[in-house]
Coordinates of C-alpha atoms in Angstrom, one line a residue:
Chain A
M1 CA 35.2 46.7 131.8
G2 CA 31.6 45.6 132.5
G3 CA 29.1 47.6 134.3
K4 CA 25.6 47.5 135.7
F5 CA 22.1 47.5 134.2
L6 CA 18.7 47.6 135.8
F7 CA 16.7 44.3 135.6
D8 CA 13.1 44.9 136.7
G9 CA 14.4 47.7 138.8
Q10 CA 17.2 45.6 140.4
P11 CA 20.8 46.4 139.7
V12 CA 22.6 43.6 137.8
P13 CA 26.3 43.6 137.2
F14 CA 27.8 42.2 134.0
E15 CA 31.1 41.5 132.4
D16 CA 32.0 42.5 128.9
G17 CA 30.6 40.0 126.4
Q18 CA 27.8 38.8 128.6
T19 CA 24.3 38.9 127.2
I20 CA 21.4 40.2 129.2
L21 CA 20.2 36.7 129.9
Q22 CA 23.6 35.4 131.0
A23 CA 24.2 38.4 133.4
A24 CA 20.6 38.2 134.8
R25 CA 21.0 34.4 135.4
A26 CA 24.3 35.0 137.1
A27 CA 22.6 37.5 139.4
G28 CA 19.8 35.0 140.2
H29 CA 17.1 36.3 137.9
Y30 CA 15.3 33.8 135.7
I31 CA 14.3 34.7 132.1
P32 CA 12.1 32.1 130.3
H33 CA 13.7 30.4 127.3
L34 CA 13.4 27.4 125.1
C35 CA 16.0 27.5 122.3
W36 CA 18.7 28.9 124.5
H37 CA 21.0 26.5 126.3
P38 CA 24.0 27.3 128.6
D39 CA 26.3 25.1 126.5
F40 CA 25.5 26.7 123.2
P41 CA 25.7 30.1 121.5
P42 CA 22.4 32.0 121.4
H43 CA 20.0 31.0 118.6
G44 CA 17.3 33.7 119.1
S45 CA 14.5 31.7 117.4
C46 CA 11.9 30.9 120.2
K47 CA 11.6 34.5 121.4
L48 CA 10.5 33.3 124.9
C49 CA 13.4 35.3 126.3
I50 CA 12.1 38.7 125.0
V51 CA 12.6 41.6 127.3
K52 CA 11.9 45.3 126.8
V53 CA 14.9 47.6 126.7
G54 CA 14.2 51.3 126.3
G55 CA 10.7 50.5 125.0
R56 CA 12.0 48.0 122.4
H57 CA 11.5 44.2 122.3
V58 CA 14.8 42.4 122.2
S59 CA 16.0 38.8 122.6
S60 CA 17.8 38.8 125.9
C61 CA 19.8 35.6 124.9
A62 CA 21.4 37.5 122.0
L63 CA 21.8 41.1 123.1
P64 CA 25.0 42.0 124.9
A65 CA 24.4 43.8 128.2
R66 CA 25.3 47.6 128.2
D67 CA 25.9 49.9 131.1
G68 CA 22.8 51.7 132.3
M69 CA 20.3 49.6 130.4
E70 CA 16.8 49.4 131.8
V71 CA 15.4 46.0 131.2
E72 CA 11.8 44.9 131.8
S73 CA 11.2 41.1 132.0
D74 CA 8.7 39.8 134.6
T75 CA 5.9 42.2 133.7
P76 CA 2.3 41.4 132.8
E77 CA 2.8 42.7 129.3
I78 CA 6.0 40.7 128.5
N79 CA 4.7 37.5 130.2
G80 CA 1.4 37.9 128.2
E81 CA 3.4 37.9 125.0
R82 CA 5.5 34.9 126.1
R83 CA 2.3 33.1 126.9
A84 CA 0.9 33.8 123.4
L85 CA 4.2 32.5 121.8
L86 CA 3.8 29.3 123.9
Q87 CA 0.1 29.0 122.8
M88 CA 1.2 29.2 119.2
L89 CA 3.8 26.5 119.7
F90 CA 1.2 24.3 121.3
V91 CA -1.3 24.5 118.4
E92 CA 1.4 24.3 115.7
G93 CA 2.4 20.7 116.8
N94 CA 0.6 17.8 118.4
H95 CA 1.3 18.3 122.1
F96 CA -0.8 15.7 124.0
C97 CA 0.8 15.8 127.4
P98 CA -1.1 12.9 129.0
S99 CA 0.4 10.4 126.5
C100 CA 3.9 11.9 126.3
E101 CA 6.8 10.2 128.0
K102 CA 8.4 13.7 128.4
S103 CA 5.6 15.0 130.5
G104 CA 7.0 16.4 133.8
N105 CA 10.4 16.8 132.2
C106 CA 9.3 18.9 129.3
Q107 CA 10.4 22.6 129.2
L108 CA 7.5 23.6 126.9
Q109 CA 5.0 22.2 129.4
A110 CA 6.9 23.6 132.4
L111 CA 7.0 27.1 130.9
A112 CA 3.3 26.9 130.2
Y113 CA 2.8 26.2 133.9
E114 CA 5.2 29.0 134.8
L115 CA 3.4 31.5 132.7
D116 CA -0.1 30.4 133.8
M117 CA -1.2 29.0 130.4
S118 CA -4.5 27.2 130.9
S119 CA -5.4 26.7 127.3
A120 CA -3.9 26.9 123.8
R121 CA -6.5 29.6 122.9
F122 CA -5.9 29.4 119.1
A123 CA -7.3 26.8 116.6
H124 CA -5.2 23.6 116.6
F125 CA -3.4 22.6 113.4
Y126 CA -3.2 18.8 114.1
P127 CA -0.3 18.3 111.6
D128 CA 0.5 14.9 110.2
R129 CA 4.0 14.1 111.5
P130 CA 4.7 10.3 111.5
V131 CA 7.1 9.0 114.1
D132 CA 10.5 7.4 113.3
A133 CA 11.0 4.3 115.4
S134 CA 13.7 2.8 113.1
H135 CA 16.7 3.4 115.4
P136 CA 17.3 0.5 117.9
D137 CA 17.8 2.9 120.9
V138 CA 16.0 6.1 120.2
L139 CA 12.5 7.1 119.1
L140 CA 11.8 10.3 117.2
D141 CA 8.3 11.7 117.7
F142 CA 8.2 14.7 115.4
N143 CA 4.7 15.7 116.6
R144 CA 6.3 17.6 119.5
C145 CA 9.1 19.5 117.6
I146 CA 9.3 23.2 118.4
F147 CA 12.1 24.0 115.9
C148 CA 14.6 25.1 118.6
E149 CA 17.4 23.5 116.6
L150 CA 19.2 22.3 119.7
C151 CA 19.5 18.8 118.3
V152 CA 20.6 20.2 115.0
R153 CA 23.3 22.3 116.7
A154 CA 24.4 19.6 119.1
S155 CA 24.7 17.0 116.4
R156 CA 26.6 19.4 114.0
D157 CA 28.8 21.3 116.5
V158 CA 29.4 18.8 119.3
D159 CA 29.0 15.3 117.8
H160 CA 30.2 16.4 114.4
K161 CA 27.6 14.1 112.7
G162 CA 25.1 16.5 111.3
V163 CA 22.2 14.1 111.8
F164 CA 19.4 16.6 112.1
A165 CA 18.3 19.6 110.0
L166 CA 15.2 21.9 109.6
T167 CA 13.8 22.0 106.1
D168 CA 11.2 24.0 104.3
R169 CA 10.1 27.4 105.6
G170 CA 7.2 29.1 107.4
I171 CA 4.2 26.9 108.0
R172 CA 5.8 23.9 106.3
K173 CA 9.0 24.0 108.3
H174 CA 9.9 20.6 109.9
L175 CA 12.7 18.6 111.3
V176 CA 14.3 16.0 109.1
V177 CA 17.0 13.3 109.5
N178 CA 20.1 13.6 107.3
A179 CA 19.9 10.3 105.5
E180 CA 18.9 9.2 102.0
S181 CA 16.0 7.2 103.5
G182 CA 15.2 9.9 106.0
R183 CA 15.3 7.3 108.8
L184 CA 17.4 7.7 111.9
A185 CA 18.5 4.1 111.7
D186 CA 20.4 4.9 108.5
T187 CA 22.6 7.6 110.2
D188 CA 25.5 7.1 112.7
F189 CA 23.4 8.6 115.5
A190 CA 24.1 7.0 118.8
V191 CA 22.4 7.1 122.1
G192 CA 25.5 8.5 123.8
D193 CA 25.5 11.6 121.5
R194 CA 25.0 15.1 122.9
A195 CA 22.1 15.4 120.5
A196 CA 20.4 12.4 122.2
D197 CA 19.6 14.2 125.4
I198 CA 19.4 17.9 124.4
C199 CA 15.7 18.0 123.3
P200 CA 13.7 20.3 125.6
V201 CA 10.5 18.6 124.5
G202 CA 9.5 15.0 123.7
V203 CA 10.9 14.5 120.2
I204 CA 14.1 12.5 120.9
L205 CA 13.3 9.8 123.4
R206 CA 15.4 6.9 124.6
K207 CA 13.8 3.5 124.2
R208 CA 13.1 1.0 127.0
V209 CA 13.2 3.6 129.8
G210 CA 9.7 5.0 129.3
F211 CA 7.9 5.9 132.5
A212 CA 10.7 4.5 134.7
V213 CA 10.1 7.6 136.7
P214 CA 6.3 7.9 137.3
I215 CA 4.4 11.0 136.3
G216 CA 4.1 13.2 139.4
E217 CA 7.7 12.6 140.5
R218 CA 9.5 14.2 137.6
K219 CA 11.8 17.3 137.4
Y220 CA 9.1 20.0 137.0
D221 CA 6.5 18.2 139.0
E222 CA 8.5 18.9 142.1
A223 CA 9.5 22.5 141.4
S224 CA 8.8 25.1 138.8
I225 CA 11.1 25.6 135.9
S226 CA 12.4 28.9 137.2
T227 CA 13.4 27.2 140.4
V228 CA 15.0 24.3 138.7
A229 CA 16.8 26.5 136.3
M230 CA 18.2 28.8 138.9
E231 CA 19.1 26.1 141.5
K232 CA 20.5 23.5 139.1
G233 CA 21.8 25.7 136.3
E234 CA 19.6 24.0 133.7
Chain B
M1 CA -16.7 27.6 152.6
S2 CA -19.3 29.4 154.8
D3 CA -22.7 28.1 155.4
S4 CA -25.3 29.7 153.2
I5 CA -28.7 28.9 154.6
G6 CA -31.3 31.0 153.0
M7 CA -28.9 31.9 150.1
P8 CA -30.0 30.7 146.6
R9 CA -27.7 27.9 145.6
V10 CA -25.4 28.1 142.6
R11 CA -26.8 26.0 139.8
V12 CA -24.2 23.8 138.1
A13 CA -24.6 21.5 135.0
T14 CA -22.0 19.0 133.9
T15 CA -21.6 16.7 130.9
S16 CA -19.1 14.5 129.1
L17 CA -18.8 14.9 125.4
A18 CA -16.0 13.0 123.7
G19 CA -14.5 12.2 127.1
C20 CA -14.0 9.1 129.3
F21 CA -15.8 10.4 132.4
G22 CA -12.4 10.6 134.1
C23 CA -13.0 14.2 134.9
H24 CA -16.3 13.4 136.5
M25 CA -14.6 10.8 138.5
S26 CA -12.2 13.5 139.6
L27 CA -15.1 15.7 140.6
L28 CA -16.3 12.8 142.9
D29 CA -12.7 12.5 144.1
M30 CA -13.3 15.7 146.2
D31 CA -14.5 13.1 148.7
E32 CA -16.1 14.7 151.8
R33 CA -15.8 18.2 150.3
L34 CA -18.7 17.2 148.1
L35 CA -20.9 17.7 151.2
E36 CA -19.5 21.2 151.5
L37 CA -20.1 21.8 147.9
A38 CA -23.7 20.5 148.1
K39 CA -24.5 23.2 150.6
V40 CA -23.9 25.9 148.0
V41 CA -24.5 24.1 144.8
E42 CA -27.5 22.5 143.1
F43 CA -27.0 20.2 140.1
D44 CA -28.9 20.7 136.9
R45 CA -28.2 18.4 133.9
S46 CA -25.4 16.0 134.9
P47 CA -24.6 12.3 134.9
L48 CA -25.1 12.7 138.7
T49 CA -28.8 13.8 138.4
D50 CA -29.7 12.1 135.1
I51 CA -31.5 15.3 134.0
K52 CA -31.5 15.1 130.2
H53 CA -31.6 18.8 129.2
C54 CA -29.8 21.8 130.7
G55 CA -31.9 24.6 132.1
P56 CA -30.6 28.1 133.0
C57 CA -27.5 27.6 135.1
D58 CA -24.7 29.6 136.7
I59 CA -21.8 27.2 135.8
G60 CA -21.5 24.6 133.1
L61 CA -18.6 22.1 133.3
I62 CA -17.8 20.4 130.0
E63 CA -15.6 17.3 129.9
G64 CA -14.4 16.0 126.5
G65 CA -13.9 17.4 123.0
V66 CA -16.4 17.6 120.2
C67 CA -16.3 14.5 117.9
N68 CA -19.9 14.2 116.6
A69 CA -23.1 16.2 115.8
E70 CA -24.7 15.4 119.2
N71 CA -21.7 16.8 121.0
V72 CA -22.2 20.1 119.1
H73 CA -25.9 20.2 120.1
V74 CA -25.2 19.5 123.7
L75 CA -22.3 22.0 123.9
R76 CA -24.5 24.7 122.3
E77 CA -27.3 23.9 124.8
F78 CA -24.8 24.4 127.6
R79 CA -23.5 27.6 126.2
R80 CA -27.0 29.0 125.8
N81 CA -27.9 28.1 129.4
C82 CA -24.8 28.6 131.4
K83 CA -23.5 32.0 132.5
T84 CA -20.0 30.6 132.9
L85 CA -18.8 27.8 130.8
V86 CA -15.7 25.8 131.8
A87 CA -13.6 23.4 129.8
V88 CA -12.6 20.6 132.1
G89 CA -9.7 18.4 131.3
A90 CA -7.3 17.8 128.4
C91 CA -9.9 16.6 125.8
A92 CA -12.2 19.6 126.2
I93 CA -9.1 21.9 125.9
N94 CA -7.2 20.3 123.0
G95 CA -9.2 17.3 121.9
G96 CA -7.0 14.9 123.8
L97 CA -6.9 11.2 123.0
P98 CA -9.9 11.3 120.6
A99 CA -8.1 14.0 118.6
Q100 CA -5.3 11.6 117.8
R101 CA -7.4 10.6 114.8
N102 CA -7.3 14.2 113.4
H103 CA -4.5 13.7 111.0
L104 CA -6.1 10.5 109.6
D105 CA -8.9 10.3 107.1
L106 CA -12.2 9.4 108.9
G107 CA -13.4 7.0 106.2
D108 CA -10.1 5.1 106.4
C109 CA -10.4 5.0 110.2
L110 CA -13.9 3.5 110.0
Q111 CA -12.9 1.0 107.4
Q112 CA -9.9 -0.1 109.4
V113 CA -11.9 -0.6 112.6
Y114 CA -15.2 -2.0 111.3
V115 CA -14.3 -3.7 108.0
K116 CA -10.6 -4.5 107.5
R117 CA -9.7 -5.5 111.1
D118 CA -8.5 -9.1 111.6
G119 CA -11.2 -11.3 113.1
I120 CA -14.1 -9.3 111.7
E121 CA -16.3 -11.6 109.5
E122 CA -19.2 -9.7 108.3
G123 CA -18.0 -6.2 109.0
G124 CA -19.7 -3.0 108.1
V125 CA -19.5 0.6 109.2
P126 CA -22.4 1.2 111.7
D127 CA -25.0 3.4 110.0
D128 CA -28.0 3.3 112.3
P129 CA -29.8 6.6 112.1
E130 CA -29.8 6.8 115.9
L131 CA -26.0 7.1 115.9
P132 CA -24.8 10.7 115.9
L133 CA -22.9 11.7 112.8
L134 CA -19.1 11.8 113.3
L135 CA -17.2 15.0 112.5
D136 CA -14.2 14.7 110.3
R137 CA -12.1 16.1 113.1
V138 CA -12.3 16.2 116.9
H139 CA -12.4 19.8 118.1
P140 CA -11.5 21.4 121.4
I141 CA -14.7 23.0 122.8
H142 CA -13.4 26.6 122.4
E143 CA -13.4 26.1 118.6
V144 CA -17.2 25.7 118.7
V145 CA -18.4 28.0 121.5
R146 CA -17.0 30.7 123.7
V147 CA -15.4 29.3 126.8
D148 CA -14.9 31.3 130.0
Y149 CA -12.4 29.2 131.9
F150 CA -10.1 26.2 131.4
I151 CA -9.1 23.5 134.0
P152 CA -6.3 21.5 132.4
G153 CA -5.3 18.0 133.4
C154 CA -6.0 14.4 132.5
P155 CA -7.9 14.4 134.6
P156 CA -7.6 17.6 136.7
S157 CA -7.3 16.5 140.3
G158 CA -10.2 16.8 142.7
D159 CA -8.1 19.4 144.5
A160 CA -7.8 21.5 141.3
I161 CA -11.6 21.3 140.6
W162 CA -12.3 22.1 144.2
K163 CA -10.0 25.1 144.2
F164 CA -11.5 26.4 140.9
L165 CA -15.1 26.0 142.0
T166 CA -14.6 27.5 145.5
D167 CA -12.8 30.5 143.9
L168 CA -15.5 31.0 141.3
I169 CA -18.4 30.6 143.7
G170 CA -16.6 32.7 146.3
G171 CA -16.4 35.6 143.8
R172 CA -12.6 35.3 143.3
T173 CA -10.9 35.1 139.9
P174 CA -10.2 31.4 139.7
R175 CA -6.5 30.7 139.3
L176 CA -4.7 27.4 139.3
A177 CA -1.0 27.7 140.0
H178 CA 1.8 25.1 140.4
P179 CA 1.3 22.3 141.5
L180 CA -2.5 22.3 140.7
L181 CA -1.9 23.4 137.1
R182 CA -1.0 20.2 135.3
F183 CA -1.5 19.0 131.7
D184 CA -1.0 15.3 132.4

């Protein structure tokens, strides 16, 4: 049946079953997101895609569109809240962009640019998260994990290997590797897995290709994440 | 920027705390625009003037994070004296490279570097009273004093610093947007 809703005052058509985020994207409107990926069902954990519908905050990646909805997204209020969420993600991990191979290709960094984040504002946690360099082809740098679970979902649902999981809760939540030893080398993880290239930040990195593309010439160096997302469907 | 003969010049102080002076190099990387800047700006304490203490200033530019007791004193001196304090570069904003030691024990770090390292014969952790006391963690400057503005980058480009300063001095709210806003 479908219908229409108003997105920041613009009419957006939708088909039954489409979420607000899907319908908005199809109509050319970008909504920031980190844990959402076009190839996966909504996860609703990062909350970057929050919008206001009828005065309530909702996750646009998870809420089905309804006829006549009035959705606010690109407003100073909502963008301010998105920026605060990003700032909390930045202080919770160890995000040192200048020494990160993902810099310029990183969605967390690109969203910070998009939302005018010039500092992390809060006090940094500086958690101790040792890297796992055991695998011959892939390095895991847990310092940058934002708990989007894309690697968990990709490895479980696409690769059918279940290599990754989140463990503990709250402040102690962290990404683990599903092996007795806890090392990636002791799993059947392979560089060709879907999970190997799904990480939006710099946790899962292929070895021996570092800095092949120089900083300054990378995906989000050339264009903003909203432009890249809408033009290339990423 | 318009000529400002007869106008009092804006007083600017700069310093590098736990930084590498890369941000100061970027400041110099404005090239001939430095001459434009010199028409409206007068430098107080800065590596460029070699003035040792900061007097009353309009703008203070801080490079680097806070890793020792001297950094704390200098930073507080800047905050006391500068109407507008600006964190310049990654280290001032999140600790940067020096903060990579933050999840390690400081005593272990010093032992590893000055005592246990291969090739050191009569090692010992330096303890000259002249040396500033190290803090157990490296802090971004906003964890120690109030900071008015942040210019990210490692280092921020000369263009970014120029845009920021001309906005601020010109009375506009400084804003760095893509592609001047960069964290790397």
